[in-house]
Amino acid sequence: MQTRTDPAVRALAARDPKVPPAAVERLTRDPDPAVRAAFARHPNLPPSRLAELLDDEELVHHAAANPALPAPAIRALVSTCAGSADGE
């Protein structure tokens, strides 16, 4: 039987759009990498924490897939990626 202390259960909770922002933020710091990744994509992730995750090597790809990512951040990511592709 799985309990809420089970990482799979915590990661599954990321599918709930009603998870409060404070809980989403806390779960981006979870000890389990799958839980952190799932919550980095959650639309209720507070903007300040989302910005931090864009600088986190482990979670940047997941944070970049967050539907709440603002347009300026998307443009900055695209610019950075384009610069990397050009060898900068």
mmCIF file of N, CA and C in Angstrom:
data_model
loop_
_atom_site.group_PDB
_atom_site.id
_atom_site.type_symbol
_atom_site.label_atom_id
_atom_site.label_comp_id
_atom_site.label_asym_id
_atom_site.label_seq_id
_atom_site.Cartn_x
_atom_site.Cartn_y
_atom_site.Cartn_z
ATOM 1 N N MET A 1 0.836 -1.186 0.000
ATOM 2 C CA MET A 1 0.000 0.000 0.000
ATOM 3 C C MET A 1 0.882 1.251 0.000
ATOM 4 N N GLN A 2 0.541 2.199 -0.873
ATOM 5 C CA GLN A 2 1.310 3.435 -0.936
ATOM 6 C C GLN A 2 0.736 4.453 0.039
ATOM 7 N N THR A 3 1.621 5.236 0.596
ATOM 8 C CA THR A 3 1.203 6.302 1.501
ATOM 9 C C THR A 3 1.666 7.631 0.940
ATOM 10 N N ARG A 4 1.247 8.697 1.575
ATOM 11 C CA ARG A 4 1.661 10.006 1.059
ATOM 12 C C ARG A 4 3.143 10.267 1.278
ATOM 13 N N THR A 5 3.811 9.400 2.039
ATOM 14 C CA THR A 5 5.256 9.544 2.174
ATOM 15 C C THR A 5 5.966 8.881 0.999
ATOM 16 N N ASP A 6 5.217 8.183 0.172
ATOM 17 C CA ASP A 6 5.761 7.524 -1.003
ATOM 18 C C ASP A 6 6.012 8.581 -2.087
ATOM 19 N N PRO A 7 7.229 8.643 -2.639
ATOM 20 C CA PRO A 7 7.516 9.639 -3.674
ATOM 21 C C PRO A 7 6.579 9.549 -4.877
ATOM 22 N N ALA A 8 6.150 8.358 -5.243
ATOM 23 C CA ALA A 8 5.240 8.218 -6.386
ATOM 24 C C ALA A 8 3.902 8.906 -6.113
ATOM 25 N N VAL A 9 3.447 8.844 -4.889
ATOM 26 C CA VAL A 9 2.194 9.506 -4.523
ATOM 27 C C VAL A 9 2.378 11.019 -4.553
ATOM 28 N N ARG A 10 3.503 11.488 -4.026
ATOM 29 C CA ARG A 10 3.766 12.942 -4.046
ATOM 30 C C ARG A 10 3.883 13.440 -5.487
ATOM 31 N N ALA A 11 4.550 12.702 -6.341
ATOM 32 C CA ALA A 11 4.684 13.117 -7.740
ATOM 33 C C ALA A 11 3.327 13.124 -8.439
ATOM 34 N N LEU A 12 2.498 12.160 -8.125
ATOM 35 C CA LEU A 12 1.162 12.090 -8.702
ATOM 36 C C LEU A 12 0.320 13.303 -8.316
ATOM 37 N N ALA A 13 0.556 13.842 -7.142
ATOM 38 C CA ALA A 13 -0.185 15.021 -6.687
ATOM 39 C C ALA A 13 0.037 16.219 -7.611
ATOM 40 N N ALA A 14 1.101 16.207 -8.385
ATOM 41 C CA ALA A 14 1.375 17.314 -9.312
ATOM 42 C C ALA A 14 0.316 17.407 -10.402
ATOM 43 N N ARG A 15 -0.471 16.370 -10.582
ATOM 44 C CA ARG A 15 -1.546 16.397 -11.585
ATOM 45 C C ARG A 15 -2.772 17.178 -11.104
ATOM 46 N N ASP A 16 -2.796 17.495 -9.828
ATOM 47 C CA ASP A 16 -3.933 18.220 -9.267
ATOM 48 C C ASP A 16 -3.725 19.716 -9.473
ATOM 49 N N PRO A 17 -4.569 20.353 -10.268
ATOM 50 C CA PRO A 17 -4.395 21.792 -10.517
ATOM 51 C C PRO A 17 -4.723 22.661 -9.314
ATOM 52 N N LYS A 18 -5.290 22.062 -8.277
ATOM 53 C CA LYS A 18 -5.688 22.833 -7.096
ATOM 54 C C LYS A 18 -4.666 22.781 -5.967
ATOM 55 N N VAL A 19 -3.494 22.210 -6.202
ATOM 56 C CA VAL A 19 -2.467 22.194 -5.156
ATOM 57 C C VAL A 19 -2.083 23.645 -4.869
ATOM 58 N N PRO A 20 -2.119 24.044 -3.604
ATOM 59 C CA PRO A 20 -1.792 25.437 -3.266
ATOM 60 C C PRO A 20 -0.341 25.795 -3.637
ATOM 61 N N PRO A 21 -0.120 27.043 -4.036
ATOM 62 C CA PRO A 21 1.232 27.470 -4.424
ATOM 63 C C PRO A 21 2.308 27.166 -3.387
ATOM 64 N N ALA A 22 2.001 27.332 -2.103
ATOM 65 C CA ALA A 22 3.012 27.062 -1.070
ATOM 66 C C ALA A 22 3.419 25.595 -1.074
ATOM 67 N N ALA A 23 2.456 24.702 -1.279
ATOM 68 C CA ALA A 23 2.771 23.272 -1.337
ATOM 69 C C ALA A 23 3.568 22.947 -2.596
ATOM 70 N N VAL A 24 3.206 23.574 -3.705
ATOM 71 C CA VAL A 24 3.948 23.357 -4.957
ATOM 72 C C VAL A 24 5.402 23.777 -4.763
ATOM 73 N N GLU A 25 5.595 24.951 -4.195
ATOM 74 C CA GLU A 25 6.957 25.439 -3.964
ATOM 75 C C GLU A 25 7.733 24.479 -3.062
ATOM 76 N N ARG A 26 7.110 24.039 -1.985
ATOM 77 C CA ARG A 26 7.773 23.119 -1.049
ATOM 78 C C ARG A 26 8.159 21.820 -1.750
ATOM 79 N N LEU A 27 7.290 21.325 -2.625
ATOM 80 C CA LEU A 27 7.563 20.050 -3.289
ATOM 81 C C LEU A 27 8.620 20.167 -4.393
ATOM 82 N N THR A 28 8.965 21.373 -4.809
ATOM 83 C CA THR A 28 10.101 21.522 -5.737
ATOM 84 C C THR A 28 11.426 21.338 -5.009
ATOM 85 N N ARG A 29 11.341 21.220 -3.677
ATOM 86 C CA ARG A 29 12.536 20.985 -2.854
ATOM 87 C C ARG A 29 12.519 19.578 -2.240
ATOM 88 N N ASP A 30 11.630 18.738 -2.732
ATOM 89 C CA ASP A 30 11.466 17.374 -2.215
ATOM 90 C C ASP A 30 12.768 16.585 -2.379
ATOM 91 N N PRO A 31 13.033 15.621 -1.501
ATOM 92 C CA PRO A 31 14.253 14.816 -1.652
ATOM 93 C C PRO A 31 14.250 13.921 -2.897
ATOM 94 N N ASP A 32 13.079 13.620 -3.431
ATOM 95 C CA ASP A 32 13.006 12.740 -4.597
ATOM 96 C C ASP A 32 13.049 13.545 -5.901
ATOM 97 N N PRO A 33 13.952 13.204 -6.826
ATOM 98 C CA PRO A 33 14.070 13.973 -8.075
ATOM 99 C C PRO A 33 12.812 13.947 -8.940
ATOM 100 N N ALA A 34 12.064 12.855 -8.952
ATOM 101 C CA ALA A 34 10.837 12.788 -9.758
ATOM 102 C C ALA A 34 9.773 13.736 -9.223
ATOM 103 N N VAL A 35 9.719 13.883 -7.926
ATOM 104 C CA VAL A 35 8.762 14.803 -7.309
ATOM 105 C C VAL A 35 9.160 16.240 -7.648
ATOM 106 N N ARG A 36 10.436 16.565 -7.504
ATOM 107 C CA ARG A 36 10.911 17.920 -7.833
ATOM 108 C C ARG A 36 10.590 18.252 -9.284
ATOM 109 N N ALA A 37 10.846 17.311 -10.186
ATOM 110 C CA ALA A 37 10.607 17.541 -11.616
ATOM 111 C C ALA A 37 9.122 17.748 -11.896
ATOM 112 N N ALA A 38 8.270 16.931 -11.294
ATOM 113 C CA ALA A 38 6.827 17.053 -11.527
ATOM 114 C C ALA A 38 6.310 18.414 -11.070
ATOM 115 N N PHE A 39 6.769 18.870 -9.929
ATOM 116 C CA PHE A 39 6.263 20.139 -9.407
ATOM 117 C C PHE A 39 6.930 21.352 -10.055
ATOM 118 N N ALA A 40 8.070 21.189 -10.687
ATOM 119 C CA ALA A 40 8.686 22.301 -11.432
ATOM 120 C C ALA A 40 7.815 22.684 -12.626
ATOM 121 N N ARG A 41 6.980 21.762 -13.088
ATOM 122 C CA ARG A 41 6.087 22.013 -14.230
ATOM 123 C C ARG A 41 4.691 22.458 -13.797
ATOM 124 N N HIS A 42 4.434 22.516 -12.502
ATOM 125 C CA HIS A 42 3.078 22.812 -12.016
ATOM 126 C C HIS A 42 2.730 24.284 -12.240
ATOM 127 N N PRO A 43 1.540 24.563 -12.793
ATOM 128 C CA PRO A 43 1.165 25.958 -13.077
ATOM 129 C C PRO A 43 0.983 26.841 -11.846
ATOM 130 N N ASN A 44 0.841 26.257 -10.657
ATOM 131 C CA ASN A 44 0.704 27.065 -9.434
ATOM 132 C C ASN A 44 2.040 27.371 -8.769
ATOM 133 N N LEU A 45 3.119 27.033 -9.434
ATOM 134 C CA LEU A 45 4.435 27.344 -8.869
ATOM 135 C C LEU A 45 4.608 28.858 -8.819
ATOM 136 N N PRO A 46 4.909 29.411 -7.641
ATOM 137 C CA PRO A 46 5.084 30.861 -7.545
ATOM 138 C C PRO A 46 6.163 31.361 -8.523
ATOM 139 N N PRO A 47 5.922 32.504 -9.150
ATOM 140 C CA PRO A 47 6.858 33.035 -10.156
ATOM 141 C C PRO A 47 8.305 33.161 -9.660
ATOM 142 N N SER A 48 8.486 33.552 -8.407
ATOM 143 C CA SER A 48 9.859 33.712 -7.916
ATOM 144 C C SER A 48 10.585 32.368 -7.869
ATOM 145 N N ARG A 49 9.881 31.317 -7.473
ATOM 146 C CA ARG A 49 10.503 29.983 -7.434
ATOM 147 C C ARG A 49 10.709 29.454 -8.848
ATOM 148 N N LEU A 50 9.779 29.728 -9.743
ATOM 149 C CA LEU A 50 9.936 29.324 -11.141
ATOM 150 C C LEU A 50 11.194 29.961 -11.727
ATOM 151 N N ALA A 51 11.424 31.223 -11.438
ATOM 152 C CA ALA A 51 12.635 31.905 -11.921
ATOM 153 C C ALA A 51 13.889 31.250 -11.362
ATOM 154 N N GLU A 52 13.856 30.861 -10.088
ATOM 155 C CA GLU A 52 15.013 30.163 -9.489
ATOM 156 C C GLU A 52 15.289 28.851 -10.208
ATOM 157 N N LEU A 53 14.227 28.126 -10.538
ATOM 158 C CA LEU A 53 14.404 26.813 -11.168
ATOM 159 C C LEU A 53 14.965 26.916 -12.580
ATOM 160 N N LEU A 54 14.775 28.052 -13.222
ATOM 161 C CA LEU A 54 15.367 28.241 -14.553
ATOM 162 C C LEU A 54 16.888 28.317 -14.483
ATOM 163 N N ASP A 55 17.410 28.556 -13.284
ATOM 164 C CA ASP A 55 18.860 28.574 -13.076
ATOM 165 C C ASP A 55 19.357 27.291 -12.409
ATOM 166 N N ASP A 56 18.480 26.338 -12.227
ATOM 167 C CA ASP A 56 18.812 25.074 -11.574
ATOM 168 C C ASP A 56 19.104 24.030 -12.650
ATOM 169 N N GLU A 57 20.333 23.588 -12.711
ATOM 170 C CA GLU A 57 20.754 22.657 -13.759
ATOM 171 C C GLU A 57 19.885 21.401 -13.815
ATOM 172 N N GLU A 58 19.465 20.921 -12.662
ATOM 173 C CA GLU A 58 18.657 19.701 -12.609
ATOM 174 C C GLU A 58 17.234 19.930 -13.121
ATOM 175 N N LEU A 59 16.664 21.093 -12.826
ATOM 176 C CA LEU A 59 15.239 21.308 -13.084
ATOM 177 C C LEU A 59 14.919 22.293 -14.192
ATOM 178 N N VAL A 60 15.915 22.863 -14.836
ATOM 179 C CA VAL A 60 15.654 23.893 -15.843
ATOM 180 C C VAL A 60 14.745 23.394 -16.962
ATOM 181 N N HIS A 61 14.941 22.165 -17.430
ATOM 182 C CA HIS A 61 14.109 21.662 -18.531
ATOM 183 C C HIS A 61 12.654 21.499 -18.096
ATOM 184 N N HIS A 62 12.454 21.094 -16.872
ATOM 185 C CA HIS A 62 11.096 20.939 -16.357
ATOM 186 C C HIS A 62 10.458 22.308 -16.126
ATOM 187 N N ALA A 63 11.204 23.242 -15.572
ATOM 188 C CA ALA A 63 10.684 24.592 -15.341
ATOM 189 C C ALA A 63 10.367 25.279 -16.673
ATOM 190 N N ALA A 64 11.175 25.030 -17.683
ATOM 191 C CA ALA A 64 10.936 25.640 -18.993
ATOM 192 C C ALA A 64 9.642 25.119 -19.622
ATOM 193 N N ALA A 65 9.171 23.965 -19.190
ATOM 194 C CA ALA A 65 7.919 23.399 -19.690
ATOM 195 C C ALA A 65 6.712 23.841 -18.866
ATOM 196 N N ASN A 66 6.930 24.691 -17.876
ATOM 197 C CA ASN A 66 5.840 25.138 -17.014
ATOM 198 C C ASN A 66 4.898 26.034 -17.817
ATOM 199 N N PRO A 67 3.589 25.723 -17.834
ATOM 200 C CA PRO A 67 2.652 26.539 -18.612
ATOM 201 C C PRO A 67 2.500 27.966 -18.093
ATOM 202 N N ALA A 68 2.947 28.238 -16.891
ATOM 203 C CA ALA A 68 2.855 29.592 -16.332
ATOM 204 C C ALA A 68 4.093 30.435 -16.623
ATOM 205 N N LEU A 69 5.025 29.875 -17.371
ATOM 206 C CA LEU A 69 6.251 30.609 -17.680
ATOM 207 C C LEU A 69 5.912 31.863 -18.489
ATOM 208 N N PRO A 70 6.301 33.033 -18.012
ATOM 209 C CA PRO A 70 5.952 34.266 -18.724
ATOM 210 C C PRO A 70 6.718 34.399 -20.052
ATOM 211 N N ALA A 71 6.108 35.117 -20.975
ATOM 212 C CA ALA A 71 6.680 35.296 -22.310
ATOM 213 C C ALA A 71 8.118 35.835 -22.280
ATOM 214 N N PRO A 72 8.454 36.822 -21.444
ATOM 215 C CA PRO A 72 9.842 37.305 -21.427
ATOM 216 C C PRO A 72 10.841 36.201 -21.046
ATOM 217 N N ALA A 73 10.446 35.326 -20.137
ATOM 218 C CA ALA A 73 11.336 34.227 -19.751
ATOM 219 C C ALA A 73 11.499 33.236 -20.894
ATOM 220 N N ILE A 74 10.427 33.001 -21.630
ATOM 221 C CA ILE A 74 10.510 32.110 -22.799
ATOM 222 C C ILE A 74 11.459 32.700 -23.837
ATOM 223 N N ARG A 75 11.322 34.003 -24.094
ATOM 224 C CA ARG A 75 12.217 34.654 -25.062
ATOM 225 C C ARG A 75 13.672 34.574 -24.611
ATOM 226 N N ALA A 76 13.914 34.756 -23.322
ATOM 227 C CA ALA A 76 15.285 34.678 -22.800
ATOM 228 C C ALA A 76 15.835 33.269 -22.973
ATOM 229 N N LEU A 77 15.015 32.250 -22.720
ATOM 230 C CA LEU A 77 15.465 30.870 -22.907
ATOM 231 C C LEU A 77 15.792 30.580 -24.370
ATOM 232 N N VAL A 78 14.926 31.049 -25.265
ATOM 233 C CA VAL A 78 15.143 30.839 -26.695
ATOM 234 C C VAL A 78 16.436 31.535 -27.120
ATOM 235 N N SER A 79 16.639 32.740 -26.641
ATOM 236 C CA SER A 79 17.854 33.486 -26.981
ATOM 237 C C SER A 79 19.086 32.762 -26.473
ATOM 238 N N THR A 80 19.020 32.258 -25.260
ATOM 239 C CA THR A 80 20.139 31.522 -24.680
ATOM 240 C C THR A 80 20.436 30.254 -25.478
ATOM 241 N N CYS A 81 19.372 29.541 -25.832
ATOM 242 C CA CYS A 81 19.532 28.308 -26.610
ATOM 243 C C CYS A 81 20.105 28.609 -27.988
ATOM 244 N N ALA A 82 19.629 29.687 -28.606
ATOM 245 C CA ALA A 82 20.131 30.058 -29.928
ATOM 246 C C ALA A 82 21.612 30.424 -29.846
ATOM 247 N N GLY A 83 21.989 31.119 -28.773
ATOM 248 C CA GLY A 83 23.383 31.474 -28.583
ATOM 249 C C GLY A 83 24.251 30.253 -28.383
ATOM 250 N N SER A 84 23.741 29.273 -27.665
ATOM 251 C CA SER A 84 24.488 28.021 -27.435
ATOM 252 C C SER A 84 24.648 27.251 -28.738
ATOM 253 N N ALA A 85 23.633 27.286 -29.574
ATOM 254 C CA ALA A 85 23.703 26.572 -30.846
ATOM 255 C C ALA A 85 24.712 27.213 -31.797
ATOM 256 N N ASP A 86 24.926 28.525 -31.614
ATOM 257 C CA ASP A 86 25.884 29.245 -32.460
ATOM 258 C C ASP A 86 27.308 29.107 -31.935
ATOM 259 N N GLY A 87 27.470 28.409 -30.822
ATOM 260 C CA GLY A 87 28.812 28.211 -30.267
ATOM 261 C C GLY A 87 29.250 29.289 -29.302
ATOM 262 N N GLU A 88 28.336 30.116 -28.851
ATOM 263 C CA GLU A 88 28.684 31.165 -27.886
ATOM 264 C C GLU A 88 28.843 30.602 -26.519
#
